GROMACS .gro file of C-alpha atoms in nm:
model
  281
    1MET     CA    1   0.463  -0.796  -1.826
    2ARG     CA    2   0.779  -0.942  -1.670
    3PHE     CA    3   0.853  -1.075  -1.322
    4GLY     CA    4   1.188  -1.138  -1.159
    5SER     CA    5   1.278  -1.173  -0.791
    6ILE     CA    6   1.413  -1.397  -0.520
    7PHE     CA    7   1.046  -1.484  -0.470
    8SER     CA    8   0.810  -1.686  -0.683
    9LEU     CA    9   0.575  -1.413  -0.801
   10ALA     CA   10   0.245  -1.421  -0.984
   11ALA     CA   11   0.019  -1.142  -1.105
   12ALA     CA   12  -0.286  -1.166  -0.886
   13LEU     CA   13  -0.527  -0.975  -1.105
   14LEU     CA   14  -0.603  -1.104  -1.453
   15SER     CA   15  -0.857  -0.954  -1.688
   16ALA     CA   16  -1.076  -1.263  -1.655
   17THR     CA   17  -1.098  -1.235  -1.278
   18VAL     CA   18  -1.129  -0.856  -1.260
   19GLN     CA   19  -1.435  -0.858  -1.484
   20ALA     CA   20  -1.618  -1.070  -1.223
   21TYR     CA   21  -1.521  -0.897  -0.899
   22GLY     CA   22  -1.774  -0.866  -0.618
   23ASN     CA   23  -1.899  -0.544  -0.464
   24PRO     CA   24  -1.694  -0.399  -0.176
   25GLY     CA   25  -1.771  -0.521   0.176
   26ALA     CA   26  -1.965  -0.307   0.423
   27CYS     CA   27  -1.813   0.004   0.580
   28SER     CA   28  -1.967   0.232   0.843
   29GLY     CA   29  -1.850   0.550   1.009
   30GLN     CA   30  -1.585   0.758   0.834
   31CYS     CA   31  -1.514   0.559   0.517
   32TRP     CA   32  -1.333   0.814   0.298
   33SER     CA   33  -1.008   0.648   0.201
   34HIS     CA   34  -0.693   0.700  -0.002
   35ASP     CA   35  -0.402   0.454  -0.004
   36PRO     CA   36  -0.519   0.265   0.308
   37SER     CA   37  -0.303   0.046   0.530
   38VAL     CA   38  -0.503  -0.169   0.774
   39VAL     CA   39  -0.363  -0.342   1.083
   40ARG     CA   40  -0.544  -0.539   1.354
   41ARG     CA   41  -0.388  -0.501   1.698
   42ASP     CA   42  -0.367  -0.802   1.930
   43ASP     CA   43  -0.658  -0.668   2.140
   44GLY     CA   44  -0.885  -0.680   1.833
   45THR     CA   45  -0.880  -0.307   1.752
   46TYR     CA   46  -0.848  -0.220   1.384
   47PHE     CA   47  -0.635   0.074   1.268
   48ARG     CA   48  -0.652   0.232   0.924
   49PHE     CA   49  -0.383   0.471   0.801
   50GLU     CA   50  -0.429   0.695   0.497
   51THR     CA   51  -0.253   0.936   0.262
   52GLY     CA   52  -0.312   1.299   0.358
   53SER     CA   53  -0.365   1.471   0.694
   54LYS     CA   54   0.003   1.388   0.761
   55ILE     CA   55  -0.096   1.021   0.764
   56GLY     CA   56  -0.442   1.013   0.918
   57ILE     CA   57  -0.533   0.744   1.171
   58TRP     CA   58  -0.878   0.585   1.196
   59LYS     CA   59  -0.987   0.320   1.449
   60ALA     CA   60  -1.270   0.066   1.458
   61PRO     CA   61  -1.376  -0.240   1.660
   62ASP     CA   62  -1.420  -0.438   1.336
   63LEU     CA   63  -1.308  -0.422   0.975
   64VAL     CA   64  -1.658  -0.301   0.880
   65GLY     CA   65  -1.642  -0.015   1.132
   66PRO     CA   66  -1.765   0.210   1.264
   67TRP     CA   67  -1.444   0.394   1.174
   68THR     CA   68  -1.358   0.710   1.369
   69TYR     CA   69  -1.081   0.960   1.299
   70GLN     CA   70  -0.812   0.992   1.568
   71GLY     CA   71  -0.565   1.245   1.428
   72ALA     CA   72  -0.238   1.264   1.237
   73ALA     CA   73   0.033   1.005   1.291
   74LEU     CA   74   0.304   1.262   1.208
   75PRO     CA   75   0.155   1.607   1.280
   76SER     CA   76   0.493   1.776   1.221
   77GLY     CA   77   0.552   1.598   0.892
   78SER     CA   78   0.876   1.420   0.805
   79LYS     CA   79   1.239   1.494   0.887
   80ILE     CA   80   1.329   1.422   0.525
   81ASN     CA   81   1.441   1.745   0.357
   82LEU     CA   82   1.241   1.711   0.038
   83LYS     CA   83   0.942   1.887  -0.113
   84GLY     CA   84   0.629   1.714   0.012
   85ASN     CA   85   0.756   1.641   0.363
   86ASP     CA   86   0.441   1.799   0.508
   87ASP     CA   87   0.201   1.603   0.283
   88LEU     CA   88   0.291   1.237   0.330
   89TRP     CA   89   0.164   0.953   0.110
   90ALA     CA   90   0.099   0.583   0.096
   91PRO     CA   91   0.149   0.452   0.451
   92ASP     CA   92   0.237   0.088   0.511
   93VAL     CA   93   0.218  -0.026   0.874
   94ASN     CA   94   0.355  -0.355   1.007
   95LYS     CA   95   0.446  -0.507   1.342
   96VAL     CA   96   0.818  -0.585   1.359
   97GLY     CA   97   0.929  -0.733   1.689
   98ASP     CA   98   0.765  -0.540   1.972
   99GLN     CA   99   0.694  -0.222   1.775
  100TYR     CA  100   0.498  -0.105   1.473
  101ILE     CA  101   0.678   0.052   1.178
  102LEU     CA  102   0.500   0.301   0.952
  103TYR     CA  103   0.665   0.349   0.613
  104TYR     CA  104   0.560   0.661   0.423
  105THR     CA  105   0.640   0.850   0.102
  106VAL     CA  106   0.774   1.203   0.063
  107SER     CA  107   0.721   1.321  -0.295
  108SER     CA  108   0.530   1.550  -0.531
  109PHE     CA  109   0.285   1.437  -0.795
  110GLY     CA  110   0.437   1.325  -1.126
  111VAL     CA  111   0.807   1.363  -1.036
  112GLN     CA  112   1.083   1.128  -0.920
  113ASN     CA  113   1.218   1.345  -0.640
  114SER     CA  114   1.094   1.099  -0.381
  115ALA     CA  115   1.202   0.921  -0.065
  116ILE     CA  116   1.062   0.660   0.172
  117GLY     CA  117   1.077   0.734   0.542
  118TYR     CA  118   0.964   0.554   0.855
  119ALA     CA  119   0.819   0.612   1.200
  120THR     CA  120   0.767   0.380   1.498
  121SER     CA  121   0.513   0.322   1.774
  122THR     CA  122   0.442   0.050   2.030
  123THR     CA  123   0.063   0.102   2.020
  124MET     CA  124  -0.030   0.270   1.686
  125GLU     CA  125  -0.238   0.521   1.884
  126PHE     CA  126  -0.260   0.889   1.793
  127GLY     CA  127   0.024   1.076   1.964
  128SER     CA  128   0.247   0.769   1.995
  129TRP     CA  129   0.443   0.787   1.666
  130THR     CA  130   0.809   0.892   1.642
  131ASP     CA  131   0.949   0.993   1.304
  132HIS     CA  132   1.297   0.865   1.218
  133GLY     CA  133   1.331   1.008   0.869
  134ALA     CA  134   1.490   0.831   0.573
  135THR     CA  135   1.515   0.457   0.510
  136GLY     CA  136   1.778   0.514   0.242
  137VAL     CA  137   1.532   0.434  -0.038
  138ALA     CA  138   1.513   0.742  -0.262
  139SER     CA  139   1.494   0.846  -0.626
  140SER     CA  140   1.558   1.151  -0.842
  141ALA     CA  141   1.508   1.252  -1.205
  142GLY     CA  142   1.659   0.984  -1.428
  143SER     CA  143   1.627   0.698  -1.176
  144ARG     CA  144   1.486   0.370  -1.304
  145TYR     CA  145   1.213   0.390  -1.042
  146ASN     CA  146   1.006   0.627  -0.833
  147ALA     CA  147   1.059   0.569  -0.459
  148ILE     CA  148   0.695   0.574  -0.349
  149ASP     CA  149   0.427   0.325  -0.232
  150ALA     CA  150   0.642   0.123   0.010
  151GLN     CA  151   0.538  -0.223   0.133
  152LEU     CA  152   0.723  -0.451   0.373
  153VAL     CA  153   0.750  -0.825   0.311
  154LYS     CA  154   0.928  -1.090   0.518
  155SER     CA  155   1.084  -1.412   0.389
  156GLY     CA  156   1.219  -1.633   0.665
  157SER     CA  157   1.413  -1.397   0.890
  158ASN     CA  158   1.482  -1.145   0.612
  159TYR     CA  159   1.294  -0.824   0.536
  160PHE     CA  160   1.245  -0.661   0.197
  161LEU     CA  161   1.078  -0.337   0.089
  162ASN     CA  162   0.874  -0.326  -0.231
  163PHE     CA  163   0.812   0.013  -0.391
  164GLY     CA  164   0.760   0.194  -0.719
  165SER     CA  165   0.512   0.361  -0.951
  166PHE     CA  166   0.534   0.401  -1.330
  167TRP     CA  167   0.885   0.453  -1.481
  168GLN     CA  168   1.019   0.093  -1.457
  169ASP     CA  169   0.741   0.000  -1.217
  170ILE     CA  170   0.796  -0.214  -0.907
  171PHE     CA  171   1.131  -0.266  -0.734
  172GLN     CA  172   1.243  -0.447  -0.422
  173VAL     CA  173   1.534  -0.379  -0.187
  174PRO     CA  174   1.673  -0.584   0.106
  175LEU     CA  175   1.648  -0.422   0.449
  176ASN     CA  176   1.853  -0.453   0.766
  177ALA     CA  177   1.745  -0.686   1.048
  178ALA     CA  178   1.542  -0.407   1.211
  179ALA     CA  179   1.354  -0.344   0.882
  180THR     CA  180   1.441   0.026   0.901
  181LYS     CA  181   1.722   0.083   0.647
  182ALA     CA  182   1.805  -0.031   0.295
  183ASN     CA  183   2.074  -0.300   0.299
  184GLY     CA  184   2.148  -0.356  -0.070
  185ASN     CA  185   2.063  -0.234  -0.417
  186PRO     CA  186   1.706  -0.224  -0.553
  187TYR     CA  187   1.611  -0.466  -0.831
  188ASN     CA  188   1.308  -0.481  -1.057
  189ILE     CA  189   1.034  -0.737  -0.977
  190VAL     CA  190   0.736  -0.621  -1.189
  191LEU     CA  191   0.765  -0.449  -1.528
  192ASN     CA  192   0.494  -0.353  -1.774
  193THR     CA  193   0.673  -0.287  -2.104
  194THR     CA  194   0.377  -0.098  -2.253
  195ALA     CA  195   0.414   0.280  -2.220
  196PRO     CA  196   0.355   0.460  -1.990
  197GLN     CA  197   0.426   0.146  -1.783
  198PRO     CA  198   0.134   0.204  -1.546
  199VAL     CA  199   0.195  -0.024  -1.246
  200GLU     CA  200   0.198   0.088  -0.883
  201GLY     CA  201   0.076   0.011  -0.532
  202ALA     CA  202   0.232  -0.335  -0.513
  203PHE     CA  203   0.160  -0.567  -0.221
  204VAL     CA  204   0.349  -0.898  -0.202
  205TYR     CA  205   0.163  -1.160   0.001
  206GLU     CA  206   0.284  -1.507   0.104
  207ARG     CA  207   0.047  -1.804   0.101
  208SER     CA  208   0.154  -2.166   0.149
  209GLY     CA  209   0.511  -2.094   0.049
  210THR     CA  210   0.429  -1.895  -0.265
  211PHE     CA  211   0.454  -1.516  -0.288
  212TRP     CA  212   0.183  -1.336  -0.483
  213ALA     CA  213   0.229  -0.980  -0.616
  214PHE     CA  214  -0.095  -0.783  -0.606
  215PHE     CA  215  -0.074  -0.446  -0.778
  216SER     CA  216  -0.271  -0.172  -0.953
  217SER     CA  217  -0.241  -0.120  -1.327
  218GLY     CA  218  -0.395   0.167  -1.521
  219SER     CA  219  -0.411   0.544  -1.538
  220CYS     CA  220  -0.394   0.759  -1.226
  221CYS     CA  221  -0.576   0.962  -1.099
  222GLY     CA  222  -0.945   1.042  -1.149
  223LEU     CA  223  -1.188   0.936  -1.420
  224ASP     CA  224  -1.065   0.757  -1.732
  225ALA     CA  225  -1.314   0.817  -2.014
  226ASN     CA  226  -1.224   0.477  -2.159
  227ARG     CA  227  -1.281   0.147  -1.983
  228PRO     CA  228  -1.011   0.113  -1.716
  229THR     CA  229  -0.752  -0.157  -1.753
  230PRO     CA  230  -0.771  -0.440  -1.496
  231GLY     CA  231  -0.681  -0.311  -1.152
  232ASN     CA  232  -0.759   0.055  -1.217
  233GLU     CA  233  -1.117   0.036  -1.094
  234TYR     CA  234  -0.992  -0.044  -0.744
  235LYS     CA  235  -0.656   0.086  -0.619
  236ILE     CA  236  -0.505  -0.216  -0.446
  237PHE     CA  237  -0.325  -0.145  -0.123
  238GLY     CA  238  -0.298  -0.459   0.081
  239VAL     CA  239  -0.396  -0.799   0.212
  240LEU     CA  240  -0.508  -0.840   0.574
  241VAL     CA  241  -0.530  -1.182   0.736
  242ASP     CA  242  -0.844  -1.133   0.943
  243PRO     CA  243  -0.931  -1.387   1.217
  244LYS     CA  244  -1.301  -1.385   1.123
  245ARG     CA  245  -1.272  -1.363   0.746
  246GLY     CA  246  -0.937  -1.504   0.642
  247ALA     CA  247  -0.733  -1.324   0.375
  248VAL     CA  248  -0.897  -0.993   0.283
  249LEU     CA  249  -0.799  -0.771  -0.009
  250TYR     CA  250  -0.845  -0.403   0.079
  251TYR     CA  251  -0.821  -0.090  -0.134
  252HIS     CA  252  -0.972   0.247  -0.212
  253TYR     CA  253  -1.224   0.278  -0.492
  254MET     CA  254  -1.463   0.518  -0.663
  255ASN     CA  255  -1.839   0.480  -0.630
  256THR     CA  256  -1.991   0.644  -0.938
  257ASP     CA  257  -2.296   0.742  -0.733
  258VAL     CA  258  -2.068   0.944  -0.504
  259GLY     CA  259  -1.818   1.100  -0.747
  260TYR     CA  260  -1.484   1.072  -0.921
  261ALA     CA  261  -1.268   1.313  -0.722
  262ASP     CA  262  -0.977   1.194  -0.509
  263SER     CA  263  -1.164   1.343  -0.213
  264GLN     CA  264  -1.451   1.099  -0.278
  265THR     CA  265  -1.265   0.766  -0.287
  266LEU     CA  266  -1.389   0.509  -0.035
  267PHE     CA  267  -1.248   0.224   0.171
  268GLY     CA  268  -1.331  -0.117   0.028
  269TRP     CA  269  -1.253  -0.478   0.102
  270ASN     CA  270  -1.333  -0.829  -0.021
  271VAL     CA  271  -1.256  -1.176   0.109
  272ILE     CA  272  -1.013  -1.350  -0.126
  273SER     CA  273  -1.127  -1.681  -0.268
  274TRP     CA  274  -0.857  -1.930  -0.364
  275SER     CA  275  -1.089  -2.165  -0.551
  276GLY     CA  276  -0.885  -2.347  -0.812
  277GLY     CA  277  -0.562  -2.217  -0.659
  278TRP     CA  278  -0.589  -1.866  -0.805
  279PRO     CA  279  -0.703  -1.556  -0.609
  280SER     CA  280  -1.031  -1.391  -0.699
  281ILE     CA  281  -1.281  -1.159  -0.532
   0.00000   0.00000   0.00000
């Protein structure tokens, strides 16, 4: 596995730590989940955005719930003229200035005809989102990357978008000052050289001046008859700095007592321990 970036990056999940992970934290209410993005508003309300339902929105008074469904963030789909624009994936929601930006993926399973779009809202509430279409990050057959699974990261006053899944794995591209459009060429930051190069869902998180790259590695999607590689048991999707709990790793996962279908994946979270200077759950 190779890393290269303007940031100092480290793989946050090693085999030794994954083998000893804790059980997911509590969740009540509507806890079905796929590709979650969690944001806490200044008034203490938690919002959870998910793949499917044209980016479904859930709300809760606490990270543990109870979560209640509000509706679709983009009920009309995306302006991007690409197959999949009515079935949006992998939301990533961040506050930039005085508004929230929701990045999403337009794609179809297993192909590189993909693009990352964005929408904005000042409240994150159902009915408040405006779609703006393309960010300029896109891919097609033969590209080095697949333009899906976007994640925003800020370094100083500069914004960057991380993205990618399989092919040559995770890339990063500079954005404009508004964090809405690509402002440079993408470059590779995480590469697994072992075919089929199964890395996706990257989330770069800054702590004490060091940037950590959390990501998922393994087969997708459904049950792997063999033991999953580290990261595949839980699909990593973000780090939330929670005022009550500190840094929290959140994800979707499969509970074998529930089932292995995509429709049965659940929202999970764990407080990150930095004992010894290395993240573990």
